[in-house]
Amino acid sequence: GRNTLQHHDGAGTSVGMPLGEHEELHLAITGDQLFLEYQPQVDVATGRITGIEALVRWNHPAKGRVPPINFIPLAEETGLIVPLGLWVLNEACRQARAWQDTGVAPLTIAVNVSAKQFADPDFASHVAEALERHGLQSHWLELEVTESVVMQDAERALAMMASLRALGVRLSIDDFGSGYSSLAALKTFPFDRLKMDRSLVEALPGDKTAVAIVSAVISLAQTLKLSVLAEGVETDAQMHFLRHARCEEAQGYRFSRPVSPEEILRLLQTQLR
Ligand code: C2E
Ligand code: MG
Ligand code: MG
Ligand code: MG
């Protein structure tokens, strides 16, 4: 059935009014239906967890779990991504601080940022406020943007990146190699980290072209002094290849699916020496 808002008429009966997707998403943001899952990022050489990516989920009252691919684009179109993204940012900082408070070694928390958020002139001050509110040092926060986010309006993006770097926040280019202008984005923008798209990693190690591209991207990252992470690592064979090719970090189902904060804590505690 369709989610409804109950409107009361004069006689005290209620009439179910179907909600549009926009209203539903608005309700989700204000009404406690969003939550975050967290996926570990690991050091390829040692297997230890170095960071955690926060990934938003929508627990829809009627449809159940809605994946981000089915609501992030709508949130972008309607501008709801700005309040949604602000909620994600604050929740991720709060959770990162809560993990630190348990005494486990601090780690990077990575948050995805979309184009409208990055274009919001208040974004850098929202980031500063979130760090301040949750008592998180800026170098533990990493913001992930795709090339399309920065290429839209390069001048404005450069100014935003300068403000964020001045705060001490780290910046990574997400889904590298999935688009058209990846090399131009690297040449123009001061990223700290390159996240190689899953589509490049998928065909490793059997596909010769994939091997050549991934090897070249790793050495490009080294030359440009960017740290490099492989996304979507699912198999031991991919992992062995990446270790051999000196890729620094990896993320994927091979290590863990996105999981709850409690599960992350359990993973962190079991790797304590
Ligand atoms: P992304 O930032 O590139 O995140 C990685 C996606 O790959 C996640 O999908 C993750 O669950 C999935 N993944 C991780 N490891 C593997 C693997 O080994 N194999 C496969 N097949 N998939 C893997 P998810 O959570 O569905 O998120 C999809 C996209 O939605 C994200 O891609 C990101 O672009 C966007 N997104 C998620 N959360 C947020 C958010 O809070 N804000 C914004 N603006 N975008 C978000
Ligand atoms: Mg990401
Ligand atoms: Mg990605
Ligand atoms: Mg992606």
mmCIF file of C-alpha atoms and ligand atoms in Angstrom:
data_model
loop_
_atom_site.group_PDB
_atom_site.id
_atom_site.type_symbol
_atom_site.label_atom_id
_atom_site.label_comp_id
_atom_site.label_asym_id
_atom_site.label_seq_id
_atom_site.Cartn_x
_atom_site.Cartn_y
_atom_site.Cartn_z
ATOM 1 C CA GLY A 1 0.000 0.000 0.000
ATOM 2 C CA ARG A 2 0.905 3.579 -0.418
ATOM 3 C CA ASN A 3 2.087 5.692 2.475
ATOM 4 C CA THR A 4 -0.542 8.220 3.504
ATOM 5 C CA LEU A 5 -0.835 11.308 5.625
ATOM 6 C CA GLN A 6 -3.973 11.260 7.709
ATOM 7 C CA HIS A 7 -5.979 14.467 7.286
ATOM 8 C CA HIS A 8 -8.782 14.944 9.770
ATOM 9 C CA ASP A 9 -12.002 16.446 8.482
ATOM 10 C CA GLY A 10 -14.596 18.319 10.533
ATOM 11 C CA ALA A 11 -16.570 15.183 11.390
ATOM 12 C CA GLY A 12 -13.543 13.588 13.008
ATOM 13 C CA THR A 13 -12.973 10.883 10.392
ATOM 14 C CA SER A 14 -9.653 10.678 8.596
ATOM 15 C CA VAL A 15 -9.104 10.649 4.876
ATOM 16 C CA GLY A 16 -6.019 9.000 3.482
ATOM 17 C CA MET A 17 -4.187 11.281 1.071
ATOM 18 C CA PRO A 18 -1.528 9.608 -1.048
ATOM 19 C CA LEU A 19 1.859 11.232 -0.627
ATOM 20 C CA GLY A 20 4.127 12.149 -3.498
ATOM 21 C CA GLU A 21 7.675 10.833 -3.405
ATOM 22 C CA HIS A 22 8.954 14.252 -2.537
ATOM 23 C CA GLU A 23 6.724 14.482 0.560
ATOM 24 C CA GLU A 24 7.667 10.954 1.518
ATOM 25 C CA LEU A 25 11.350 11.768 1.380
ATOM 26 C CA HIS A 26 10.769 14.966 3.314
ATOM 27 C CA LEU A 27 9.016 12.922 6.009
ATOM 28 C CA ALA A 28 11.877 10.425 6.003
ATOM 29 C CA ILE A 29 14.400 13.153 6.783
ATOM 30 C CA THR A 30 12.350 14.781 9.522
ATOM 31 C CA GLY A 31 10.762 11.582 10.826
ATOM 32 C CA ASP A 32 13.537 9.224 11.872
ATOM 33 C CA GLN A 33 13.344 6.902 8.837
ATOM 34 C CA LEU A 34 16.958 7.386 7.729
ATOM 35 C CA PHE A 35 19.895 5.568 9.191
ATOM 36 C CA LEU A 36 23.523 4.942 8.341
ATOM 37 C CA GLU A 37 25.418 1.776 7.661
ATOM 38 C CA TYR A 38 29.186 1.692 7.778
ATOM 39 C CA GLN A 39 31.701 -0.124 5.606
ATOM 40 C CA PRO A 40 35.325 -0.671 6.669
ATOM 41 C CA GLN A 41 38.262 0.461 4.547
ATOM 42 C CA VAL A 42 41.330 -1.672 5.133
ATOM 43 C CA ASP A 43 45.078 -1.421 4.736
ATOM 44 C CA VAL A 44 45.891 -3.857 1.929
ATOM 45 C CA ALA A 45 49.290 -4.814 3.408
ATOM 46 C CA THR A 46 48.122 -5.514 6.978
ATOM 47 C CA GLY A 47 44.367 -6.056 6.700
ATOM 48 C CA ARG A 48 43.745 -3.558 9.490
ATOM 49 C CA ILE A 49 40.811 -1.164 9.370
ATOM 50 C CA THR A 50 41.941 2.401 8.609
ATOM 51 C CA GLY A 51 38.633 4.087 7.884
ATOM 52 C CA ILE A 52 34.890 3.686 7.665
ATOM 53 C CA GLU A 53 32.532 4.940 4.939
ATOM 54 C CA ALA A 54 29.073 6.059 6.054
ATOM 55 C CA LEU A 55 26.271 5.011 3.665
ATOM 56 C CA VAL A 56 22.724 6.283 4.063
ATOM 57 C CA ARG A 57 19.687 3.988 4.121
ATOM 58 C CA TRP A 58 15.973 4.727 4.111
ATOM 59 C CA ASN A 59 13.684 2.499 6.106
ATOM 60 C CA HIS A 60 10.399 3.289 4.333
ATOM 61 C CA PRO A 61 7.273 2.567 6.446
ATOM 62 C CA ALA A 62 5.573 0.619 3.636
ATOM 63 C CA LYS A 63 8.291 -0.328 1.144
ATOM 64 C CA GLY A 64 10.920 -1.324 3.670
ATOM 65 C CA ARG A 65 14.572 -0.670 2.864
ATOM 66 C CA VAL A 66 15.069 1.648 -0.082
ATOM 67 C CA PRO A 67 18.646 1.702 -1.498
ATOM 68 C CA PRO A 68 20.340 5.105 -1.965
ATOM 69 C CA ILE A 69 20.337 4.735 -5.750
ATOM 70 C CA ASN A 70 16.530 4.985 -5.537
ATOM 71 C CA PHE A 71 16.343 8.198 -3.512
ATOM 72 C CA ILE A 72 19.628 10.150 -3.720
ATOM 73 C CA PRO A 73 18.853 11.284 -7.312
ATOM 74 C CA LEU A 74 15.374 12.478 -6.221
ATOM 75 C CA ALA A 75 16.912 14.223 -3.223
ATOM 76 C CA GLU A 76 19.376 15.922 -5.602
ATOM 77 C CA GLU A 77 16.603 17.082 -7.954
ATOM 78 C CA THR A 78 14.379 18.461 -5.220
ATOM 79 C CA GLY A 79 17.133 20.055 -3.126
ATOM 80 C CA LEU A 80 16.235 17.777 -0.198
ATOM 81 C CA ILE A 81 19.808 16.488 -0.441
ATOM 82 C CA VAL A 82 20.921 19.574 1.511
ATOM 83 C CA PRO A 83 19.020 18.742 4.750
ATOM 84 C CA LEU A 84 19.526 15.011 4.130
ATOM 85 C CA GLY A 85 23.266 15.490 3.658
ATOM 86 C CA LEU A 86 23.489 17.649 6.744
ATOM 87 C CA TRP A 87 21.802 14.912 8.764
ATOM 88 C CA VAL A 88 24.261 12.319 7.362
ATOM 89 C CA LEU A 89 27.246 14.545 8.145
ATOM 90 C CA ASN A 90 26.183 15.108 11.751
ATOM 91 C CA GLU A 91 25.207 11.508 12.368
ATOM 92 C CA ALA A 92 28.508 10.238 10.933
ATOM 93 C CA CYS A 93 30.539 12.671 13.073
ATOM 94 C CA ARG A 94 28.521 11.735 16.162
ATOM 95 C CA GLN A 95 29.114 8.028 15.515
ATOM 96 C CA ALA A 96 32.843 8.494 14.800
ATOM 97 C CA ARG A 97 33.181 10.278 18.122
ATOM 98 C CA ALA A 98 31.164 7.561 19.900
ATOM 99 C CA TRP A 99 33.530 4.874 18.540
ATOM 100 C CA GLN A 100 36.544 6.935 19.670
ATOM 101 C CA ASP A 101 35.010 7.252 23.123
ATOM 102 C CA THR A 102 35.021 3.448 23.509
ATOM 103 C CA GLY A 103 38.827 3.589 23.433
ATOM 104 C CA VAL A 104 39.445 1.976 20.037
ATOM 105 C CA ALA A 105 42.125 3.632 17.894
ATOM 106 C CA PRO A 106 40.636 6.622 16.041
ATOM 107 C CA LEU A 107 39.857 6.167 12.375
ATOM 108 C CA THR A 108 38.775 8.203 9.397
ATOM 109 C CA ILE A 109 35.055 8.591 8.803
ATOM 110 C CA ALA A 110 34.219 9.105 5.137
ATOM 111 C CA VAL A 111 31.012 10.879 4.101
ATOM 112 C CA ASN A 112 29.620 11.137 0.558
ATOM 113 C CA VAL A 113 28.785 14.640 -0.615
ATOM 114 C CA SER A 114 26.670 15.418 -3.666
ATOM 115 C CA ALA A 115 26.703 18.324 -6.089
ATOM 116 C CA LYS A 116 24.018 20.542 -4.529
ATOM 117 C CA GLN A 117 25.634 20.250 -1.101
ATOM 118 C CA PHE A 118 29.035 21.146 -2.509
ATOM 119 C CA ALA A 119 27.515 24.138 -4.306
ATOM 120 C CA ASP A 120 25.890 25.416 -1.106
ATOM 121 C CA PRO A 121 27.989 28.398 0.059
ATOM 122 C CA ASP A 122 27.245 27.404 3.683
ATOM 123 C CA PHE A 123 28.603 23.883 3.269
ATOM 124 C CA ALA A 124 32.068 24.507 4.769
ATOM 125 C CA SER A 125 30.561 26.170 7.829
ATOM 126 C CA HIS A 126 28.126 23.265 8.224
ATOM 127 C CA VAL A 127 31.121 20.944 8.225
ATOM 128 C CA ALA A 128 32.939 23.095 10.798
ATOM 129 C CA GLU A 129 29.809 23.136 12.997
ATOM 130 C CA ALA A 130 29.375 19.356 12.815
ATOM 131 C CA LEU A 131 33.006 18.770 13.836
ATOM 132 C CA GLU A 132 32.696 21.267 16.670
ATOM 133 C CA ARG A 133 29.346 19.923 17.908
ATOM 134 C CA HIS A 134 30.637 16.353 18.130
ATOM 135 C CA GLY A 135 34.172 17.162 19.236
ATOM 136 C CA LEU A 136 35.750 15.428 16.252
ATOM 137 C CA GLN A 137 39.151 16.574 14.999
ATOM 138 C CA SER A 138 38.947 17.620 11.368
ATOM 139 C CA HIS A 139 41.626 15.236 10.100
ATOM 140 C CA TRP A 140 39.394 12.272 10.971
ATOM 141 C CA LEU A 141 36.753 13.460 8.510
ATOM 142 C CA GLU A 142 37.026 12.658 4.818
ATOM 143 C CA LEU A 143 34.572 13.949 2.232
ATOM 144 C CA GLU A 144 33.996 11.871 -0.903
ATOM 145 C CA VAL A 145 32.957 13.618 -4.104
ATOM 146 C CA THR A 146 32.739 12.344 -7.661
ATOM 147 C CA GLU A 147 34.328 14.157 -10.573
ATOM 148 C CA SER A 148 30.900 15.387 -11.738
ATOM 149 C CA VAL A 149 30.529 17.306 -8.463
ATOM 150 C CA VAL A 150 33.681 19.333 -9.058
ATOM 151 C CA MET A 151 33.608 19.574 -12.840
ATOM 152 C CA GLN A 152 30.194 21.328 -12.941
ATOM 153 C CA ASP A 153 31.555 24.658 -11.781
ATOM 154 C CA ALA A 154 35.302 24.341 -11.386
ATOM 155 C CA GLU A 155 35.940 27.777 -9.952
ATOM 156 C CA ARG A 156 33.330 27.435 -7.236
ATOM 157 C CA ALA A 157 34.467 23.884 -6.471
ATOM 158 C CA LEU A 158 38.084 25.007 -6.100
ATOM 159 C CA ALA A 159 37.023 27.712 -3.637
ATOM 160 C CA MET A 160 34.966 25.200 -1.642
ATOM 161 C CA MET A 161 37.850 22.723 -1.588
ATOM 162 C CA ALA A 162 40.182 25.458 -0.327
ATOM 163 C CA SER A 163 37.779 26.257 2.545
ATOM 164 C CA LEU A 164 37.442 22.585 3.458
ATOM 165 C CA ARG A 165 41.190 21.980 3.324
ATOM 166 C CA ALA A 166 41.715 25.040 5.501
ATOM 167 C CA LEU A 167 39.533 23.296 8.094
ATOM 168 C CA GLY A 168 41.820 20.258 7.868
ATOM 169 C CA VAL A 169 39.250 17.938 6.305
ATOM 170 C CA ARG A 170 40.468 15.373 3.746
ATOM 171 C CA LEU A 171 39.008 15.123 0.260
ATOM 172 C CA SER A 172 38.730 12.073 -1.925
ATOM 173 C CA ILE A 173 37.641 11.576 -5.501
ATOM 174 C CA ASP A 174 35.038 8.798 -5.511
ATOM 175 C CA ASP A 175 34.281 6.331 -8.346
ATOM 176 C CA PHE A 176 37.500 7.304 -10.141
ATOM 177 C CA GLY A 177 37.576 5.843 -13.633
ATOM 178 C CA SER A 178 33.819 5.531 -14.035
ATOM 179 C CA GLY A 179 33.308 8.806 -15.889
ATOM 180 C CA TYR A 180 34.654 10.830 -18.762
ATOM 181 C CA SER A 181 36.943 13.463 -17.330
ATOM 182 C CA SER A 182 38.751 11.694 -14.521
ATOM 183 C CA LEU A 183 42.209 12.847 -15.554
ATOM 184 C CA ALA A 184 41.083 16.462 -15.937
ATOM 185 C CA ALA A 185 39.610 16.340 -12.433
ATOM 186 C CA LEU A 186 42.941 15.115 -11.005
ATOM 187 C CA LYS A 187 44.876 17.809 -12.825
ATOM 188 C CA THR A 188 42.640 20.614 -11.590
ATOM 189 C CA PHE A 189 41.608 19.717 -8.034
ATOM 190 C CA PRO A 190 43.625 19.143 -4.853
ATOM 191 C CA PHE A 191 42.415 15.717 -3.705
ATOM 192 C CA ASP A 192 44.087 13.726 -0.941
ATOM 193 C CA ARG A 193 42.836 10.356 -2.007
ATOM 194 C CA LEU A 194 41.702 8.491 -5.087
ATOM 195 C CA LYS A 195 39.016 5.807 -4.842
ATOM 196 C CA MET A 196 39.179 3.495 -7.853
ATOM 197 C CA ASP A 197 35.736 2.581 -9.114
ATOM 198 C CA ARG A 198 34.414 -0.940 -8.681
ATOM 199 C CA SER A 199 34.051 -1.288 -12.456
ATOM 200 C CA LEU A 200 37.871 -1.204 -12.787
ATOM 201 C CA VAL A 201 38.408 -3.653 -9.943
ATOM 202 C CA GLU A 202 35.708 -6.106 -11.041
ATOM 203 C CA ALA A 203 37.654 -7.719 -13.893
ATOM 204 C CA LEU A 204 40.853 -8.230 -11.857
ATOM 205 C CA PRO A 205 43.045 -10.185 -12.112
ATOM 206 C CA GLY A 206 41.986 -12.144 -15.223
ATOM 207 C CA ASP A 207 41.407 -9.285 -17.637
ATOM 208 C CA LYS A 208 44.642 -7.890 -19.107
ATOM 209 C CA THR A 209 43.159 -4.473 -19.881
ATOM 210 C CA ALA A 210 41.815 -4.102 -16.332
ATOM 211 C CA VAL A 211 45.224 -5.116 -14.961
ATOM 212 C CA ALA A 212 46.940 -2.478 -17.121
ATOM 213 C CA ILE A 213 44.491 0.282 -16.160
ATOM 214 C CA VAL A 214 44.517 -0.446 -12.435
ATOM 215 C CA SER A 215 48.323 -0.657 -12.381
ATOM 216 C CA ALA A 216 48.546 2.664 -14.222
ATOM 217 C CA VAL A 217 46.042 4.336 -11.874
ATOM 218 C CA ILE A 218 48.002 3.150 -8.823
ATOM 219 C CA SER A 219 51.258 4.574 -10.163
ATOM 220 C CA LEU A 220 49.505 7.776 -11.234
ATOM 221 C CA ALA A 221 48.191 8.185 -7.681
ATOM 222 C CA GLN A 222 51.675 7.584 -6.249
ATOM 223 C CA THR A 223 53.211 10.164 -8.581
ATOM 224 C CA LEU A 224 50.551 12.722 -7.670
ATOM 225 C CA LYS A 225 51.013 11.916 -3.950
ATOM 226 C CA LEU A 226 47.445 10.734 -3.537
ATOM 227 C CA SER A 227 46.615 7.734 -1.430
ATOM 228 C CA VAL A 228 44.757 5.086 -3.411
ATOM 229 C CA LEU A 229 41.890 2.806 -2.457
ATOM 230 C CA ALA A 230 40.219 0.077 -4.531
ATOM 231 C CA GLU A 231 36.416 -0.090 -4.254
ATOM 232 C CA GLY A 232 34.284 -3.187 -4.588
ATOM 233 C CA VAL A 233 36.924 -5.782 -3.701
ATOM 234 C CA GLU A 234 35.087 -9.091 -3.454
ATOM 235 C CA THR A 235 37.631 -11.871 -3.946
ATOM 236 C CA ASP A 236 40.951 -13.116 -2.594
ATOM 237 C CA ALA A 237 42.367 -13.025 -6.122
ATOM 238 C CA GLN A 238 41.565 -9.303 -6.446
ATOM 239 C CA MET A 239 43.124 -8.723 -3.037
ATOM 240 C CA HIS A 240 46.315 -10.578 -3.945
ATOM 241 C CA PHE A 241 46.625 -8.596 -7.140
ATOM 242 C CA LEU A 242 46.143 -5.281 -5.299
ATOM 243 C CA ARG A 243 48.728 -6.203 -2.655
ATOM 244 C CA HIS A 244 51.216 -7.098 -5.363
ATOM 245 C CA ALA A 245 50.450 -3.837 -7.239
ATOM 246 C CA ARG A 246 50.986 -1.864 -4.006
ATOM 247 C CA CYS A 247 47.500 -0.437 -3.779
ATOM 248 C CA GLU A 248 47.324 1.007 -0.261
ATOM 249 C CA GLU A 249 43.745 0.450 0.784
ATOM 250 C CA ALA A 250 40.675 -1.512 -0.223
ATOM 251 C CA GLN A 251 36.979 -1.657 0.533
ATOM 252 C CA GLY A 252 34.432 -4.302 -0.398
ATOM 253 C CA TYR A 253 32.464 -7.393 0.449
ATOM 254 C CA ARG A 254 35.750 -9.367 0.717
ATOM 255 C CA PHE A 255 36.219 -7.634 4.095
ATOM 256 C CA SER A 256 32.738 -6.567 5.091
ATOM 257 C CA ARG A 257 29.423 -5.408 3.707
ATOM 258 C CA PRO A 258 28.109 -2.119 5.079
ATOM 259 C CA VAL A 259 27.032 -2.952 8.643
ATOM 260 C CA SER A 260 25.633 -1.427 11.840
ATOM 261 C CA PRO A 261 27.721 0.719 14.223
ATOM 262 C CA GLU A 262 27.656 -2.152 16.761
ATOM 263 C CA GLU A 263 29.097 -4.542 14.200
ATOM 264 C CA ILE A 264 31.847 -2.030 13.326
ATOM 265 C CA LEU A 265 32.754 -1.755 16.988
ATOM 266 C CA ARG A 266 32.923 -5.541 17.219
ATOM 267 C CA LEU A 267 35.247 -5.635 14.175
ATOM 268 C CA LEU A 268 37.454 -2.923 15.687
ATOM 269 C CA GLN A 269 37.631 -4.663 19.039
ATOM 270 C CA THR A 270 38.533 -8.053 17.557
ATOM 271 C CA GLN A 271 41.485 -6.544 15.694
ATOM 272 C CA LEU A 272 42.886 -4.907 18.875
ATOM 273 C CA ARG A 273 46.211 -6.338 19.801
HETATM 274 P P1 C2E B 1 29.700 4.930 -3.278
HETATM 275 O O1 C2E B 1 29.973 6.127 -2.456
HETATM 276 O O2 C2E B 1 30.644 4.631 -4.368
HETATM 277 O O3 C2E B 1 29.600 3.731 -2.233
HETATM 278 C C1 C2E B 1 29.998 2.413 -2.499
HETATM 279 C C2 C2E B 1 28.817 1.541 -2.875
HETATM 280 O O4 C2E B 1 29.290 0.260 -3.274
HETATM 281 C C3 C2E B 1 27.852 1.276 -1.715
HETATM 282 O O5 C2E B 1 26.547 1.110 -2.273
HETATM 283 C C4 C2E B 1 28.357 -0.056 -1.189
HETATM 284 O O6 C2E B 1 27.378 -0.788 -0.460
HETATM 285 C C5 C2E B 1 28.715 -0.740 -2.467
HETATM 286 N N1 C2E B 1 29.743 -1.771 -2.277
HETATM 287 C C6 C2E B 1 30.738 -1.790 -1.370
HETATM 288 N N2 C2E B 1 31.517 -2.875 -1.513
HETATM 289 C C7 C2E B 1 31.006 -3.577 -2.549
HETATM 290 C C8 C2E B 1 31.376 -4.814 -3.196
HETATM 291 O O7 C2E B 1 32.333 -5.478 -2.830
HETATM 292 N N3 C2E B 1 30.609 -5.207 -4.244
HETATM 293 C C9 C2E B 1 29.519 -4.489 -4.674
HETATM 294 N N4 C2E B 1 28.817 -4.975 -5.691
HETATM 295 N N5 C2E B 1 29.143 -3.319 -4.092
HETATM 296 C C10 C2E B 1 29.881 -2.880 -3.044
HETATM 297 P P2 C2E B 1 25.282 1.841 -1.639
HETATM 298 O O8 C2E B 1 25.385 1.864 -0.160
HETATM 299 O O9 C2E B 1 24.080 1.241 -2.282
HETATM 300 O O10 C2E B 1 25.479 3.341 -2.133
HETATM 301 C C11 C2E B 1 25.430 3.654 -3.506
HETATM 302 C C12 C2E B 1 25.822 5.081 -3.743
HETATM 303 O O11 C2E B 1 24.860 5.978 -3.155
HETATM 304 C C13 C2E B 1 27.152 5.483 -3.130
HETATM 305 O O12 C2E B 1 28.221 5.022 -3.934
HETATM 306 C C14 C2E B 1 27.017 6.980 -3.104
HETATM 307 O O13 C2E B 1 27.277 7.520 -4.369
HETATM 308 C C15 C2E B 1 25.534 7.147 -2.802
HETATM 309 N N6 C2E B 1 25.357 7.420 -1.362
HETATM 310 C C16 C2E B 1 25.270 6.557 -0.330
HETATM 311 N N7 C2E B 1 25.140 7.224 0.836
HETATM 312 C C17 C2E B 1 25.155 8.541 0.542
HETATM 313 C C18 C2E B 1 25.045 9.753 1.316
HETATM 314 O O14 C2E B 1 24.969 9.752 2.563
HETATM 315 N N8 C2E B 1 25.071 10.944 0.628
HETATM 316 C C19 C2E B 1 25.203 10.968 -0.724
HETATM 317 N N9 C2E B 1 25.215 12.183 -1.323
HETATM 318 N N10 C2E B 1 25.315 9.861 -1.478
HETATM 319 C C20 C2E B 1 25.286 8.658 -0.860
HETATM 320 MG MG MG B 2 31.626 6.871 -1.580
HETATM 321 MG MG MG B 3 32.455 4.883 -4.945
HETATM 322 MG MG MG B 4 29.393 4.812 -6.537
#
